[in-house]
mmCIF file of C-alpha atoms and ligand atoms in Angstrom:
data_model
loop_
_atom_site.group_PDB
_atom_site.id
_atom_site.type_symbol
_atom_site.label_atom_id
_atom_site.label_comp_id
_atom_site.label_asym_id
_atom_site.label_seq_id
_atom_site.Cartn_x
_atom_site.Cartn_y
_atom_site.Cartn_z
ATOM 1 C CA MET A 1 166.876 63.184 39.655
ATOM 2 C CA THR A 2 163.717 62.004 41.471
ATOM 3 C CA THR A 3 161.465 59.542 39.636
ATOM 4 C CA VAL A 4 157.694 59.966 39.403
ATOM 5 C CA ILE A 5 157.140 57.068 41.839
ATOM 6 C CA GLU A 6 159.389 58.708 44.436
ATOM 7 C CA GLU A 7 157.567 61.997 43.957
ATOM 8 C CA LEU A 8 154.150 60.387 44.440
ATOM 9 C CA LEU A 9 155.283 58.472 47.541
ATOM 10 C CA ALA A 10 156.578 61.729 49.019
ATOM 11 C CA GLN A 11 153.278 63.475 48.236
ATOM 12 C CA LEU A 12 151.330 60.651 49.895
ATOM 13 C CA ARG A 13 153.482 60.877 53.047
ATOM 14 C CA ASP A 14 153.022 64.665 53.206
ATOM 15 C CA LEU A 15 149.297 64.275 52.688
ATOM 16 C CA GLU A 16 149.094 61.732 55.536
ATOM 17 C CA ARG A 17 151.094 63.919 57.959
ATOM 18 C CA GLU A 18 149.154 67.088 57.190
ATOM 19 C CA GLY A 19 145.852 65.245 57.186
ATOM 20 C CA LEU A 20 146.372 63.535 60.574
ATOM 21 C CA GLU A 21 147.433 66.852 62.096
ATOM 22 C CA ALA A 22 144.412 68.676 60.684
ATOM 23 C CA VAL A 23 141.982 65.982 61.867
ATOM 24 C CA ARG A 24 143.429 66.055 65.383
ATOM 25 C CA ALA A 25 142.903 69.823 65.452
ATOM 26 C CA GLY A 26 139.342 69.612 63.995
ATOM 27 C CA GLY A 27 137.127 71.422 66.530
ATOM 28 C CA ASP A 28 133.677 69.963 65.793
ATOM 29 C CA ALA A 29 131.729 67.502 63.643
ATOM 30 C CA GLY A 30 131.302 70.054 60.841
ATOM 31 C CA ALA A 31 135.057 70.748 60.613
ATOM 32 C CA LEU A 32 135.733 66.983 60.433
ATOM 33 C CA GLU A 33 133.251 66.531 57.591
ATOM 34 C CA ALA A 34 134.963 69.348 55.686
ATOM 35 C CA LEU A 35 138.367 67.686 56.178
ATOM 36 C CA ARG A 36 136.997 64.317 54.982
ATOM 37 C CA THR A 37 135.856 66.010 51.772
ATOM 38 C CA GLU A 38 139.102 67.966 51.367
ATOM 39 C CA TYR A 39 141.362 64.928 51.753
ATOM 40 C CA LEU A 40 139.348 61.843 50.795
ATOM 41 C CA GLY A 41 136.475 63.236 48.716
ATOM 42 C CA ARG A 42 135.864 62.405 45.059
ATOM 43 C CA LYS A 43 137.618 65.619 44.009
ATOM 44 C CA GLY A 44 139.898 65.662 47.080
ATOM 45 C CA ARG A 45 143.648 65.820 47.448
ATOM 46 C CA LEU A 46 144.192 62.014 47.506
ATOM 47 C CA THR A 47 142.341 61.624 44.199
ATOM 48 C CA GLY A 48 144.475 64.483 42.872
ATOM 49 C CA ILE A 49 147.674 62.562 43.607
ATOM 50 C CA LEU A 50 146.352 59.345 42.079
ATOM 51 C CA ARG A 51 145.492 61.166 38.887
ATOM 52 C CA ARG A 52 149.187 60.814 37.927
ATOM 53 C CA LEU A 53 149.034 56.986 38.226
ATOM 54 C CA GLY A 54 149.020 56.855 34.403
ATOM 55 C CA GLU A 55 152.561 58.193 34.313
ATOM 56 C CA LEU A 56 153.759 55.013 36.067
ATOM 57 C CA SER A 57 154.675 51.681 34.540
ATOM 58 C CA ALA A 58 152.346 48.689 35.126
ATOM 59 C CA GLU A 59 154.872 47.240 37.631
ATOM 60 C CA GLU A 60 155.065 50.462 39.646
ATOM 61 C CA ARG A 61 151.342 51.122 40.040
ATOM 62 C CA PRO A 62 150.471 48.494 42.713
ATOM 63 C CA ALA A 63 152.997 49.971 45.148
ATOM 64 C CA ILE A 64 151.414 53.442 44.904
ATOM 65 C CA GLY A 65 147.915 51.957 45.028
ATOM 66 C CA ALA A 66 148.729 50.063 48.242
ATOM 67 C CA GLU A 67 150.327 53.142 49.843
ATOM 68 C CA ALA A 68 147.344 55.310 48.836
ATOM 69 C CA ASN A 69 144.958 52.810 50.454
ATOM 70 C CA ARG A 70 146.982 52.778 53.673
ATOM 71 C CA VAL A 71 146.884 56.579 53.878
ATOM 72 C CA LYS A 72 143.175 56.612 53.094
ATOM 73 C CA GLU A 73 142.443 54.075 55.850
ATOM 74 C CA ALA A 74 144.622 55.837 58.412
ATOM 75 C CA LEU A 75 142.968 59.205 57.767
ATOM 76 C CA GLY A 76 139.491 57.633 57.566
ATOM 77 C CA ALA A 77 139.975 55.778 60.863
ATOM 78 C CA LEU A 78 141.044 58.913 62.727
ATOM 79 C CA LEU A 79 138.170 60.923 61.186
ATOM 80 C CA ASP A 80 135.656 58.243 62.348
ATOM 81 C CA GLU A 81 137.138 58.105 65.827
ATOM 82 C CA ARG A 82 137.074 61.894 66.282
ATOM 83 C CA ALA A 83 133.570 62.216 64.854
ATOM 84 C CA ALA A 84 132.311 59.517 67.257
ATOM 85 C CA SER A 85 133.744 61.387 70.230
ATOM 86 C CA PHE A 86 131.816 64.535 69.269
ATOM 87 C CA ALA A 87 128.585 62.563 68.843
ATOM 88 C CA SER A 88 128.811 60.994 72.323
ATOM 89 C CA ALA A 89 129.556 64.375 73.921
ATOM 90 C CA ALA A 90 126.384 65.750 72.303
ATOM 91 C CA ASP A 91 124.380 62.789 73.706
ATOM 92 C CA ASP A 92 125.160 63.903 77.255
ATOM 93 C CA GLY A 93 122.546 66.615 76.757
ATOM 94 C CA PRO A 94 122.830 70.234 77.902
ATOM 95 C CA ARG A 95 125.378 70.869 80.574
ATOM 96 C CA VAL A 96 123.857 71.621 84.009
ATOM 97 C CA ASP A 97 125.461 74.545 85.800
ATOM 98 C CA LEU A 98 125.162 73.637 89.467
ATOM 99 C CA SER A 99 126.612 76.978 90.546
ATOM 100 C CA LEU A 100 123.589 78.983 89.243
ATOM 101 C CA PRO A 101 121.576 80.473 92.145
ATOM 102 C CA GLY A 102 118.087 78.947 92.518
ATOM 103 C CA ARG A 103 114.973 80.796 91.354
ATOM 104 C CA ALA A 104 112.764 82.044 94.173
ATOM 105 C CA ARG A 105 109.319 80.439 94.206
ATOM 106 C CA TRP A 106 106.551 82.874 93.128
ATOM 107 C CA GLN A 107 104.444 83.923 96.117
ATOM 108 C CA GLY A 108 100.972 85.415 96.156
ATOM 109 C CA GLY A 109 99.913 87.838 98.865
ATOM 110 C CA VAL A 110 96.827 89.418 100.412
ATOM 111 C CA HIS A 111 95.801 92.754 98.826
ATOM 112 C CA PRO A 112 96.516 95.774 101.082
ATOM 113 C CA VAL A 113 92.783 96.630 101.289
ATOM 114 C CA SER A 114 92.035 93.050 102.375
ATOM 115 C CA LEU A 115 94.860 93.233 104.918
ATOM 116 C CA VAL A 116 93.225 96.339 106.407
ATOM 117 C CA ILE A 117 89.736 94.769 106.355
ATOM 118 C CA ASP A 118 91.008 91.667 108.163
ATOM 119 C CA GLU A 119 92.812 93.757 110.732
ATOM 120 C CA ILE A 120 89.694 95.884 111.375
ATOM 121 C CA CYS A 121 87.500 92.794 111.741
ATOM 122 C CA ASP A 122 90.038 91.091 114.037
ATOM 123 C CA ILE A 123 90.041 94.096 116.389
ATOM 124 C CA PHE A 124 86.242 94.189 116.470
ATOM 125 C CA ARG A 125 86.114 90.427 117.045
ATOM 126 C CA ASP A 126 88.177 90.999 120.201
ATOM 127 C CA LEU A 127 85.582 93.648 121.152
ATOM 128 C CA GLY A 128 82.725 91.134 120.725
ATOM 129 C CA PHE A 129 81.619 91.701 117.110
ATOM 130 C CA SER A 130 80.841 88.915 114.597
ATOM 131 C CA ARG A 131 81.838 89.177 110.925
ATOM 132 C CA VAL A 132 78.934 88.823 108.463
ATOM 133 C CA ALA A 133 78.263 89.554 104.771
ATOM 134 C CA GLY A 134 75.326 90.713 102.635
ATOM 135 C CA PRO A 135 74.403 91.012 98.930
ATOM 136 C CA GLU A 136 76.112 93.536 96.623
ATOM 137 C CA VAL A 137 73.020 93.652 94.395
ATOM 138 C CA GLU A 138 70.346 95.182 96.616
ATOM 139 C CA THR A 139 66.779 96.300 96.410
ATOM 140 C CA VAL A 140 65.953 99.975 96.679
ATOM 141 C CA GLU A 141 63.930 98.986 99.720
ATOM 142 C CA TYR A 142 66.956 97.784 101.708
ATOM 143 C CA ASN A 143 69.475 100.223 100.245
ATOM 144 C CA PHE A 144 67.276 103.288 100.953
ATOM 145 C CA SER A 145 63.762 102.811 102.342
ATOM 146 C CA LYS A 146 64.463 100.616 105.368
ATOM 147 C CA LEU A 147 67.270 103.029 106.221
ATOM 148 C CA ASN A 148 64.827 105.920 106.508
ATOM 149 C CA THR A 149 66.181 107.436 103.260
ATOM 150 C CA PRO A 150 63.433 108.869 101.039
ATOM 151 C CA LEU A 151 63.801 108.106 97.319
ATOM 152 C CA ASP A 152 64.050 111.848 96.549
ATOM 153 C CA HIS A 153 67.207 111.962 98.677
ATOM 154 C CA PRO A 154 70.232 112.853 96.503
ATOM 155 C CA ALA A 155 71.880 109.502 97.327
ATOM 156 C CA ALA A 156 68.990 107.711 95.604
ATOM 157 C CA ASP A 157 69.284 109.801 92.458
ATOM 158 C CA MET A 158 69.979 108.122 89.104
ATOM 159 C CA HIS A 159 72.942 110.447 88.907
ATOM 160 C CA ASP A 160 74.621 108.932 91.966
ATOM 161 C CA THR A 161 73.545 105.302 91.816
ATOM 162 C CA PHE A 162 73.944 102.298 89.520
ATOM 163 C CA TYR A 163 70.409 100.990 88.900
ATOM 164 C CA LEU A 164 70.313 97.476 87.398
ATOM 165 C CA SER A 165 66.557 97.459 86.827
ATOM 166 C CA ASP A 166 63.487 98.975 88.462
ATOM 167 C CA GLY A 167 64.008 98.771 92.214
ATOM 168 C CA VAL A 168 67.340 96.934 91.991
ATOM 169 C CA VAL A 169 70.677 98.680 92.579
ATOM 170 C CA LEU A 170 74.331 97.985 93.170
ATOM 171 C CA ARG A 171 74.318 98.875 96.858
ATOM 172 C CA THR A 172 75.661 102.377 97.489
ATOM 173 C CA HIS A 173 76.876 101.421 100.974
ATOM 174 C CA THR A 174 77.036 98.363 103.229
ATOM 175 C CA SER A 175 74.346 99.844 105.531
ATOM 176 C CA PRO A 176 71.473 97.735 104.039
ATOM 177 C CA VAL A 177 73.097 94.764 105.783
ATOM 178 C CA GLN A 178 72.174 96.495 109.079
ATOM 179 C CA ALA A 179 68.516 95.963 108.205
ATOM 180 C CA ARG A 180 69.082 92.377 107.004
ATOM 181 C CA VAL A 181 70.910 91.452 110.230
ATOM 182 C CA MET A 182 68.267 93.059 112.475
ATOM 183 C CA GLU A 183 65.458 91.254 110.643
ATOM 184 C CA ALA A 184 67.284 87.937 111.036
ATOM 185 C CA PHE A 185 68.443 88.259 114.672
ATOM 186 C CA GLN A 186 67.041 89.635 117.899
ATOM 187 C CA PRO A 187 69.215 91.897 120.131
ATOM 188 C CA PRO A 188 71.858 91.898 121.430
ATOM 189 C CA VAL A 189 73.479 92.359 118.009
ATOM 190 C CA ARG A 190 77.139 93.177 117.367
ATOM 191 C CA VAL A 191 78.389 92.764 113.784
ATOM 192 C CA VAL A 192 80.981 94.087 111.368
ATOM 193 C CA VAL A 193 80.199 93.779 107.644
ATOM 194 C CA PRO A 194 83.022 94.076 105.117
ATOM 195 C CA GLY A 195 82.016 94.306 101.453
ATOM 196 C CA MET A 196 81.942 96.293 98.211
ATOM 197 C CA ALA A 197 79.774 99.356 97.541
ATOM 198 C CA TYR A 198 79.191 101.251 94.276
ATOM 199 C CA ARG A 199 78.556 104.870 93.390
ATOM 200 C CA ARG A 200 78.732 106.884 90.214
ATOM 201 C CA ASP A 201 81.851 108.647 91.463
ATOM 202 C CA PRO A 202 84.714 109.760 89.232
ATOM 203 C CA PHE A 203 87.809 107.548 89.198
ATOM 204 C CA ASP A 204 90.450 109.949 90.488
ATOM 205 C CA ALA A 205 93.199 110.128 93.116
ATOM 206 C CA SER A 206 90.734 109.900 96.011
ATOM 207 C CA HIS A 207 87.545 108.351 94.523
ATOM 208 C CA ALA A 208 86.570 105.095 92.846
ATOM 209 C CA PRO A 209 83.144 103.976 91.562
ATOM 210 C CA GLY A 210 83.526 100.632 93.361
ATOM 211 C CA PHE A 211 85.108 100.516 96.808
ATOM 212 C CA ALA A 212 85.186 98.464 99.982
ATOM 213 C CA GLN A 213 83.432 99.439 103.195
ATOM 214 C CA VAL A 214 83.301 97.954 106.654
ATOM 215 C CA GLU A 215 79.921 98.495 108.307
ATOM 216 C CA GLY A 216 79.466 98.142 112.051
ATOM 217 C CA LEU A 217 76.296 97.764 114.153
ATOM 218 C CA ALA A 218 75.696 97.281 117.865
ATOM 219 C CA VAL A 219 72.154 97.112 119.309
ATOM 220 C CA ASP A 220 71.073 96.267 122.843
ATOM 221 C CA GLU A 221 69.139 97.699 125.742
ATOM 222 C CA GLY A 222 70.785 100.792 127.190
ATOM 223 C CA ILE A 223 73.527 101.432 124.617
ATOM 224 C CA THR A 224 74.501 105.123 124.650
ATOM 225 C CA PHE A 225 76.690 107.482 122.646
ATOM 226 C CA ALA A 226 79.300 107.013 125.410
ATOM 227 C CA ASP A 227 79.521 103.304 124.515
ATOM 228 C CA PHE A 228 79.983 104.277 120.905
ATOM 229 C CA LYS A 229 82.737 106.804 121.622
ATOM 230 C CA ALA A 230 84.567 104.370 123.893
ATOM 231 C CA THR A 231 84.387 101.504 121.396
ATOM 232 C CA ILE A 232 85.550 103.589 118.431
ATOM 233 C CA SER A 233 88.318 105.277 120.434
ATOM 234 C CA GLU A 234 89.554 101.849 121.519
ATOM 235 C CA PHE A 235 89.465 100.643 117.917
ATOM 236 C CA VAL A 236 91.467 103.690 116.777
ATOM 237 C CA ARG A 237 94.100 103.135 119.478
ATOM 238 C CA ARG A 238 94.481 99.471 118.553
ATOM 239 C CA PHE A 239 94.563 100.076 114.803
ATOM 240 C CA PHE A 240 96.538 103.329 114.534
ATOM 241 C CA GLY A 241 98.569 103.271 117.753
ATOM 242 C CA ALA A 242 98.330 104.571 121.316
ATOM 243 C CA ASP A 243 99.163 108.153 120.298
ATOM 244 C CA ALA A 244 96.341 108.389 117.718
ATOM 245 C CA LYS A 245 93.691 110.956 118.674
ATOM 246 C CA THR A 246 89.985 110.576 117.796
ATOM 247 C CA ARG A 247 87.551 113.401 116.995
ATOM 248 C CA PHE A 248 83.762 113.185 116.572
ATOM 249 C CA ARG A 249 82.318 115.799 114.212
ATOM 250 C CA PRO A 250 78.548 116.454 113.896
ATOM 251 C CA SER A 251 77.127 115.212 110.614
ATOM 252 C CA PHE A 252 73.922 113.949 109.033
ATOM 253 C CA PHE A 253 72.723 110.558 107.820
ATOM 254 C CA PRO A 254 69.021 109.719 107.463
ATOM 255 C CA PHE A 255 69.476 106.430 109.346
ATOM 256 C CA THR A 256 71.352 107.762 112.402
ATOM 257 C CA GLU A 257 70.476 110.447 114.955
ATOM 258 C CA PRO A 258 72.644 112.065 116.136
ATOM 259 C CA SER A 259 75.201 111.445 113.377
ATOM 260 C CA ALA A 260 78.947 111.981 113.404
ATOM 261 C CA GLU A 261 81.995 111.769 111.188
ATOM 262 C CA VAL A 262 84.938 110.237 113.006
ATOM 263 C CA ASP A 263 88.373 111.729 112.357
ATOM 264 C CA VAL A 264 91.769 110.400 113.423
ATOM 265 C CA SER A 265 94.858 112.569 113.830
ATOM 266 C CA CYS A 266 96.775 112.254 110.541
ATOM 267 C CA ARG A 267 99.226 109.368 110.720
ATOM 268 C CA ILE A 268 101.480 110.856 108.065
ATOM 269 C CA CYS A 269 102.145 114.299 109.619
ATOM 270 C CA ARG A 270 101.101 113.369 113.187
ATOM 271 C CA GLY A 271 98.576 116.203 113.165
ATOM 272 C CA ALA A 272 100.911 118.972 111.947
ATOM 273 C CA GLY A 273 99.142 119.271 108.577
ATOM 274 C CA CYS A 274 100.249 117.826 105.235
ATOM 275 C CA SER A 275 98.869 117.320 101.720
ATOM 276 C CA ALA A 276 97.479 113.879 102.654
ATOM 277 C CA CYS A 277 95.162 115.434 105.291
ATOM 278 C CA LYS A 278 94.627 118.602 103.236
ATOM 279 C CA HIS A 279 96.518 120.518 105.961
ATOM 280 C CA THR A 280 93.843 119.896 108.604
ATOM 281 C CA GLY A 281 95.907 117.445 110.696
ATOM 282 C CA TRP A 282 92.891 115.096 110.682
ATOM 283 C CA MET A 283 91.659 112.375 108.396
ATOM 284 C CA GLU A 284 88.103 111.179 108.182
ATOM 285 C CA ILE A 285 87.759 107.416 108.652
ATOM 286 C CA MET A 286 84.014 106.826 109.002
ATOM 287 C CA GLY A 287 80.457 108.046 109.032
ATOM 288 C CA SER A 288 78.482 106.976 112.084
ATOM 289 C CA GLY A 289 75.773 107.688 114.618
ATOM 290 C CA MET A 290 73.087 106.315 116.923
ATOM 291 C CA VAL A 291 70.641 104.122 115.001
ATOM 292 C CA HIS A 292 67.534 106.169 114.090
ATOM 293 C CA PRO A 293 64.314 104.957 115.869
ATOM 294 C CA SER A 294 62.575 104.782 112.458
ATOM 295 C CA VAL A 295 65.118 102.175 111.311
ATOM 296 C CA PHE A 296 64.315 100.062 114.384
ATOM 297 C CA ALA A 297 60.617 100.359 113.587
ATOM 298 C CA ASN A 298 61.249 99.349 109.931
ATOM 299 C CA VAL A 299 62.957 96.104 110.942
ATOM 300 C CA GLY A 300 60.544 95.228 113.754
ATOM 301 C CA TYR A 301 62.667 96.210 116.771
ATOM 302 C CA ASP A 302 60.958 98.147 119.579
ATOM 303 C CA PRO A 303 62.466 101.698 119.441
ATOM 304 C CA GLU A 304 61.373 102.301 123.040
ATOM 305 C CA LYS A 305 63.349 99.298 124.261
ATOM 306 C CA TYR A 306 66.501 99.248 122.152
ATOM 307 C CA THR A 307 69.244 101.682 121.240
ATOM 308 C CA GLY A 308 72.419 101.219 119.296
ATOM 309 C CA TYR A 309 75.119 102.696 117.127
ATOM 310 C CA ALA A 310 76.279 102.123 113.581
ATOM 311 C CA PHE A 311 79.282 103.131 111.540
ATOM 312 C CA GLY A 312 80.704 102.683 108.061
ATOM 313 C CA MET A 313 84.361 103.073 107.190
ATOM 314 C CA GLY A 314 86.428 102.993 104.000
ATOM 315 C CA PRO A 315 89.351 100.568 104.250
ATOM 316 C CA ALA A 316 90.962 101.902 101.039
ATOM 317 C CA ARG A 317 91.275 105.386 102.546
ATOM 318 C CA ILE A 318 92.598 103.823 105.735
ATOM 319 C CA ALA A 319 95.127 101.764 103.709
ATOM 320 C CA MET A 320 96.258 104.982 102.019
ATOM 321 C CA GLN A 321 96.962 106.530 105.410
ATOM 322 C CA ARG A 322 98.580 103.425 106.814
ATOM 323 C CA TYR A 323 100.919 102.868 103.856
ATOM 324 C CA GLY A 324 101.331 106.528 102.826
ATOM 325 C CA LEU A 325 99.777 106.051 99.363
ATOM 326 C CA PRO A 326 99.352 109.222 97.263
ATOM 327 C CA ASP A 327 96.643 107.842 94.918
ATOM 328 C CA ILE A 328 93.727 105.457 95.556
ATOM 329 C CA ARG A 329 94.051 104.068 92.012
ATOM 330 C CA LEU A 330 97.219 102.230 93.057
ATOM 331 C CA LEU A 331 94.880 99.883 94.914
ATOM 332 C CA TYR A 332 92.987 99.025 91.721
ATOM 333 C CA GLU A 333 95.667 98.696 89.052
ATOM 334 C CA SER A 334 96.938 95.191 89.940
ATOM 335 C CA ASP A 335 100.470 96.394 89.258
ATOM 336 C CA MET A 336 102.756 93.674 90.575
ATOM 337 C CA ARG A 337 105.535 96.179 91.303
ATOM 338 C CA PHE A 338 103.153 97.849 93.810
ATOM 339 C CA LEU A 339 101.427 94.746 95.185
ATOM 340 C CA LYS A 340 104.657 92.755 95.682
ATOM 341 C CA GLN A 341 105.590 95.125 98.501
ATOM 342 C CA PHE A 342 102.776 93.731 100.662
ATOM 343 C CA VAL A 343 103.731 90.032 100.345
HETATM 344 N N1 LIG B 1 76.574 104.365 104.983
HETATM 345 C C1 LIG B 1 77.234 105.611 105.235
HETATM 346 C C2 LIG B 1 78.075 105.981 104.010
HETATM 347 O O1 LIG B 1 78.349 105.108 103.196
HETATM 348 C C3 LIG B 1 78.122 105.523 106.438
HETATM 349 C C4 LIG B 1 77.375 105.241 107.684
HETATM 350 C C5 LIG B 1 77.199 103.942 108.154
HETATM 351 C C6 LIG B 1 76.838 106.294 108.435
HETATM 352 C C7 LIG B 1 76.500 103.697 109.329
HETATM 353 C C8 LIG B 1 76.150 106.042 109.597
HETATM 354 C C9 LIG B 1 75.982 104.781 110.045
HETATM 355 O O2 LIG B 1 78.470 107.107 103.852
#
């Protein structure tokens, strides 16, 4: 028959074996803390065994007490050691995965309308034109009067124009810069003028109330319509390609005489007719003409001595043709999914 002391010694040995095994298997700091409580805590399994100490004689107790202490120290030491190893692993900080692919650096790009403007101005620079700018807030005098446009002309109507105050407008075209350049410089003059213009147009697939234009002006002695046609045809070939055809269509502007709209054979259908060119095979790229003698008189040039031509084109429309865009609003929405394609 086993005595109580033998029973308790056996229980202590079992507790030590099980405990050491469990601590070695403990997967993290939390599991180790739970094991410390289970085995060595105030209401733990070791305390449970020692509760029967009272059943032993006074001579027997020290032997069980010493064995219980040895087990407690052995388990405690292994718990401390394992806990310390988890703590130092955590100190290493987050693991760095060197096999992750790098993140591409974010890159900005030039807006498609600006790309077209720069390309237009670069071609005209090669043809001898300087690039200049003028104010977007204009006086009625420069926007209309100096350009031979009477104030009862529809373009000057409240309905079509953003007036800021009496006599001050958001320019409705870049043409007032023609007058500003001619007042500042004597001929020969050759300039291109990129910039914004504003009209009370609807915001739909082919119109916007604010839009870019590129104005052009050439003035000298003896400039003829033949010079104009040759220069524009050369521009069209360089910008749209050698197979692009140019067409001059009679038109009217108060500040040019004669006036013409310039069409280019549609780049999308190559002239066959498609929805982009409204099935005409042609797309309009600019209004133009020979500078009206009255405009020369208004800016102090001698109309008997000088002649010249002027034109104004819409780079957004040209960008639509170049990139095959179905809706002009794409150029205004700042949608990164669209703009990223031009980087
Ligand atoms: N300013 C005109 C427009 O915006 C275009 C133009 C410019 C016409 C120069 C003739 C000469 O429609």
